[in-house]
mmCIF file with all atom_site columns, C-alpha atoms in Angstrom:
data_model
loop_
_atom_site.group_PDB
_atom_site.id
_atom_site.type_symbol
_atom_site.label_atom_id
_atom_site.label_alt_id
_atom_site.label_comp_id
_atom_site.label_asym_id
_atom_site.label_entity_id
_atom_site.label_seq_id
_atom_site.pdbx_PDB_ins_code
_atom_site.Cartn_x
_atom_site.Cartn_y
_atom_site.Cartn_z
_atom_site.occupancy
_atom_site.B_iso_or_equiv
_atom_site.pdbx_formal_charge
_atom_site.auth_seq_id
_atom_site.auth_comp_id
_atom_site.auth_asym_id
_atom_site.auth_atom_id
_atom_site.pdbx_PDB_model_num
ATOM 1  C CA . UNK A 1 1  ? 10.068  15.227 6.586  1.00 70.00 ? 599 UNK A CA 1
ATOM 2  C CA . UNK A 1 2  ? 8.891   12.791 8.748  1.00 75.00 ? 600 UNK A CA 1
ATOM 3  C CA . UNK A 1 3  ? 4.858   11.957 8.599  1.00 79.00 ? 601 UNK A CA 1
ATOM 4  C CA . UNK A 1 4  ? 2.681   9.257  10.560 1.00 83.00 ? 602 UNK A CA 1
ATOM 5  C CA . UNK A 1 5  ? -0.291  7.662  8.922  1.00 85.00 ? 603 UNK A CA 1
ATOM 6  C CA . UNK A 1 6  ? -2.682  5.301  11.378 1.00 85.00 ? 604 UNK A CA 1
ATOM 7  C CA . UNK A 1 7  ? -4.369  2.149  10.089 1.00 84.00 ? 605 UNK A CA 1
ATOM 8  C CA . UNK A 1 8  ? -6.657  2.245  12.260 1.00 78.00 ? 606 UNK A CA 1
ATOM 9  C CA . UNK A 1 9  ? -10.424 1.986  12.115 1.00 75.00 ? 607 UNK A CA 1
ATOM 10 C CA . UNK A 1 10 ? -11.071 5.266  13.970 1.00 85.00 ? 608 UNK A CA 1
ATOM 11 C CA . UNK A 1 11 ? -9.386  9.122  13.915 1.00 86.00 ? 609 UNK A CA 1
ATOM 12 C CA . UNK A 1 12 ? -10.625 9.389  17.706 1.00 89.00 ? 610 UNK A CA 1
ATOM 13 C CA . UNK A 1 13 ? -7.535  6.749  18.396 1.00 85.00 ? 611 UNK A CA 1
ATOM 14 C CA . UNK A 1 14 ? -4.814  8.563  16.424 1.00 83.00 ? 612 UNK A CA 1
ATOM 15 C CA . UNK A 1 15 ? -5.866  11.778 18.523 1.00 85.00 ? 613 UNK A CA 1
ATOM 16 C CA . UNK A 1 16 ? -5.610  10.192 21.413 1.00 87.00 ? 614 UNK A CA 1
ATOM 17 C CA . UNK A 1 17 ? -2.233  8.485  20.429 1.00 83.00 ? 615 UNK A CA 1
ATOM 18 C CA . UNK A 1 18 ? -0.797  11.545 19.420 1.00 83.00 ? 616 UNK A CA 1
ATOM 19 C CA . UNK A 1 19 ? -1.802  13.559 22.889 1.00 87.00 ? 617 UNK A CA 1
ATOM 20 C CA . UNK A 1 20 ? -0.273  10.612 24.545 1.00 90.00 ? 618 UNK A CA 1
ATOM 21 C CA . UNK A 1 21 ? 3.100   10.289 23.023 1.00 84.00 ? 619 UNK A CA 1
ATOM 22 C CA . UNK A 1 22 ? 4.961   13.119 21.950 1.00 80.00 ? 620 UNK A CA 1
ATOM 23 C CA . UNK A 1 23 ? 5.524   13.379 18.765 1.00 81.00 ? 621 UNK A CA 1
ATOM 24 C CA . UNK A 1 24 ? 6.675   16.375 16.525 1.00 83.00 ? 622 UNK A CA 1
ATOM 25 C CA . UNK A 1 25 ? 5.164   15.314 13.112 1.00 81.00 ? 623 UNK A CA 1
ATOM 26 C CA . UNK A 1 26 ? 1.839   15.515 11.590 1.00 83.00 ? 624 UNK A CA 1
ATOM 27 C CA . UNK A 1 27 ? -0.132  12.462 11.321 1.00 82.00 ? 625 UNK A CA 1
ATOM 28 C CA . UNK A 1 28 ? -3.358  11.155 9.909  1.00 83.00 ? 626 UNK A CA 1
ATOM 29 C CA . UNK A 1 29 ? -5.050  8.477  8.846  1.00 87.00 ? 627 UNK A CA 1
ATOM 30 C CA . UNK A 1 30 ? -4.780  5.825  5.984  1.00 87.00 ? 628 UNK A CA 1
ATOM 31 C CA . UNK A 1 31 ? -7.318  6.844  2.933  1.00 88.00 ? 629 UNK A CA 1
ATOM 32 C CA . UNK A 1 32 ? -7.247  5.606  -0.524 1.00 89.00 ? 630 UNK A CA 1
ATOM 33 C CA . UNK A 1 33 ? -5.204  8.934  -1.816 1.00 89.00 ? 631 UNK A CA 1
ATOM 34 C CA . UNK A 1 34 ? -2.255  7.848  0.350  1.00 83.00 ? 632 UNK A CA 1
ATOM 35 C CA . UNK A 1 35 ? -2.771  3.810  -0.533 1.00 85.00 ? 633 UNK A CA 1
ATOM 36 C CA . UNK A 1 36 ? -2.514  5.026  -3.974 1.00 84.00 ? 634 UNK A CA 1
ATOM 37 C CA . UNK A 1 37 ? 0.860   6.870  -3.768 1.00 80.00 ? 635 UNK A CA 1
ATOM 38 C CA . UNK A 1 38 ? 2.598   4.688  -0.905 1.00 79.00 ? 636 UNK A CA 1
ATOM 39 C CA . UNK A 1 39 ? 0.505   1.429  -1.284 1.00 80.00 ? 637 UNK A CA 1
ATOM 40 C CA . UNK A 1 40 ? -0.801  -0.016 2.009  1.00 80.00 ? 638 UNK A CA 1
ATOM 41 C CA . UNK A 1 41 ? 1.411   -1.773 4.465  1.00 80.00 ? 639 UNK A CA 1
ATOM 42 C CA . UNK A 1 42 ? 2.678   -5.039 4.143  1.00 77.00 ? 640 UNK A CA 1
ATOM 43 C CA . UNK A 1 43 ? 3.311   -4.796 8.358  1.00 82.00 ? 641 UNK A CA 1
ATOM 44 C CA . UNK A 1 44 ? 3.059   -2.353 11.488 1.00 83.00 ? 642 UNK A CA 1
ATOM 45 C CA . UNK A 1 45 ? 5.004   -0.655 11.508 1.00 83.00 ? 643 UNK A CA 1
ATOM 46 C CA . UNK A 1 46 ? 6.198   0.110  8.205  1.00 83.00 ? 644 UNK A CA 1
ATOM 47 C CA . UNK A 1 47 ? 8.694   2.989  7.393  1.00 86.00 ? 645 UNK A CA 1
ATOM 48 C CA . UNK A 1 48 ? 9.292   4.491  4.169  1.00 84.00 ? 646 UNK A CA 1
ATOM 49 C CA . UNK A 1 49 ? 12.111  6.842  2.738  1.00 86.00 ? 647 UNK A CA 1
ATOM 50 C CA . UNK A 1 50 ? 10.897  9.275  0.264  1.00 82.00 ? 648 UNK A CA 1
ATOM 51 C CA . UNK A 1 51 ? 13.326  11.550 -1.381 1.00 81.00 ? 649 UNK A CA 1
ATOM 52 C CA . UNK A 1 52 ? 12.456  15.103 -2.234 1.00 79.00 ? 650 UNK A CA 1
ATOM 53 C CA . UNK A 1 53 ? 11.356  14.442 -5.698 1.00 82.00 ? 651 UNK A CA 1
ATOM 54 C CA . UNK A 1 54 ? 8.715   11.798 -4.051 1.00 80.00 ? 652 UNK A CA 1
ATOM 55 C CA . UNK A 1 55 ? 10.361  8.584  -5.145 1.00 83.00 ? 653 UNK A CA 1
ATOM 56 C CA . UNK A 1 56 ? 10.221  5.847  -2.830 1.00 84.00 ? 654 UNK A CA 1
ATOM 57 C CA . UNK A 1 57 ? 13.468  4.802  -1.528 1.00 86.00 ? 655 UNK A CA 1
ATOM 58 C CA . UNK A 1 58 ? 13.527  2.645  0.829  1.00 89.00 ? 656 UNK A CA 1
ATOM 59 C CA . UNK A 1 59 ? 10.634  0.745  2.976  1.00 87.00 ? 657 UNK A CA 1
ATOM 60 C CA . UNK A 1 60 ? 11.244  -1.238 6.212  1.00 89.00 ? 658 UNK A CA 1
ATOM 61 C CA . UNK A 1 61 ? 8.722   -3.598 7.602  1.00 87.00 ? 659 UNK A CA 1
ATOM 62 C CA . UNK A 1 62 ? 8.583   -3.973 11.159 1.00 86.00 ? 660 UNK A CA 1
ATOM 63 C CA . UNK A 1 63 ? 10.491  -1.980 13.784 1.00 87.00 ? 661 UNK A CA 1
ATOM 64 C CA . UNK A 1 64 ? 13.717  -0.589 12.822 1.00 88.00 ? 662 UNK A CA 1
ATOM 65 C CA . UNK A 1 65 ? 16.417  1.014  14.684 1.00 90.00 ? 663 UNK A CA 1
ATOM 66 C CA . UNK A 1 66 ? 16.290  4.505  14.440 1.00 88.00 ? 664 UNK A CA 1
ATOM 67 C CA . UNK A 1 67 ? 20.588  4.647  13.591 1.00 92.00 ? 665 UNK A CA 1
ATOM 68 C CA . UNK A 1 68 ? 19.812  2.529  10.485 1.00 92.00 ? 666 UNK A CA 1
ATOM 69 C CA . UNK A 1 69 ? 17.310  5.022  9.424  1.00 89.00 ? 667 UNK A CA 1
ATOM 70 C CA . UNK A 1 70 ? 19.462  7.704  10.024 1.00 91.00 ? 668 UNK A CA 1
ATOM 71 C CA . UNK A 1 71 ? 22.336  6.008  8.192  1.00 93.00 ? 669 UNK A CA 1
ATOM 72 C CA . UNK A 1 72 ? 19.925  5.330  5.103  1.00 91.00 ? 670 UNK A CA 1
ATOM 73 C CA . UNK A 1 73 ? 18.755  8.989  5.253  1.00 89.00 ? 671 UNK A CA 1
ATOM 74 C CA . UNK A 1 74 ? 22.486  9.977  5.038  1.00 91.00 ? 672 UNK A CA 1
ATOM 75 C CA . UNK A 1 75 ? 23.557  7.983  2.401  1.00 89.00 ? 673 UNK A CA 1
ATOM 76 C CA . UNK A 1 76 ? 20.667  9.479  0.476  1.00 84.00 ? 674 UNK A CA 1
ATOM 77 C CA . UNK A 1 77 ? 21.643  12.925 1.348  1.00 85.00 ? 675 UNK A CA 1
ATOM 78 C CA . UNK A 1 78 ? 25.685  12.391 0.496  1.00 82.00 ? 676 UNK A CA 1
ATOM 79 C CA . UNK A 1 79 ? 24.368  10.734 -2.990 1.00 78.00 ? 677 UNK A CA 1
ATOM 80 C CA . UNK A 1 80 ? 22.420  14.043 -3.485 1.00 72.00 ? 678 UNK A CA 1
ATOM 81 C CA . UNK A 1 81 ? 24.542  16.736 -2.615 1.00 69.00 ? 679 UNK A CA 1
ATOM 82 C CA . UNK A 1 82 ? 26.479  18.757 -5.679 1.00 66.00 ? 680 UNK A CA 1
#
């Protein structure tokens, strides 16, 4: 699952970001539930891999080619399956 969290000051931009661009997963903002579980990030963008236990896998700082994310997402699939 895929989820966006803003860092910015206001919700009113991360409604209007998310009526601008299409995007297909839920988003919200930073609060200090979510900084407690995923920590607060060290750039923009940052991208994390959780597995579906909720372990952290991998985080990327920065922008990151959406093949190498897919290939990391793989790997952790292959590694899981029986």
């Amino acid at each position: 699952m895929v989820i966006g969290v803003s860092i910015d000051a206001r919700p009113e931009d991360v409604v209007e970001f998310t009526r601008s661009v299409p995007i297909r997963y839920p988003s919200g903002m930073m609060n200090p539930q979510i900084e407690a579980l995923l920590g607060y990030p060290d750039a923009v963008p940052t991208t994390l891999l959780v597995d579906r236990s909720g372990r952290m896998r991998r985080r990327f700082f920065g922008y990151v080619e959406p093949a190498i994310i897919e290939r990391e997402v793989l790997k952790f699939l292959d590694a899981s399956a029986p």
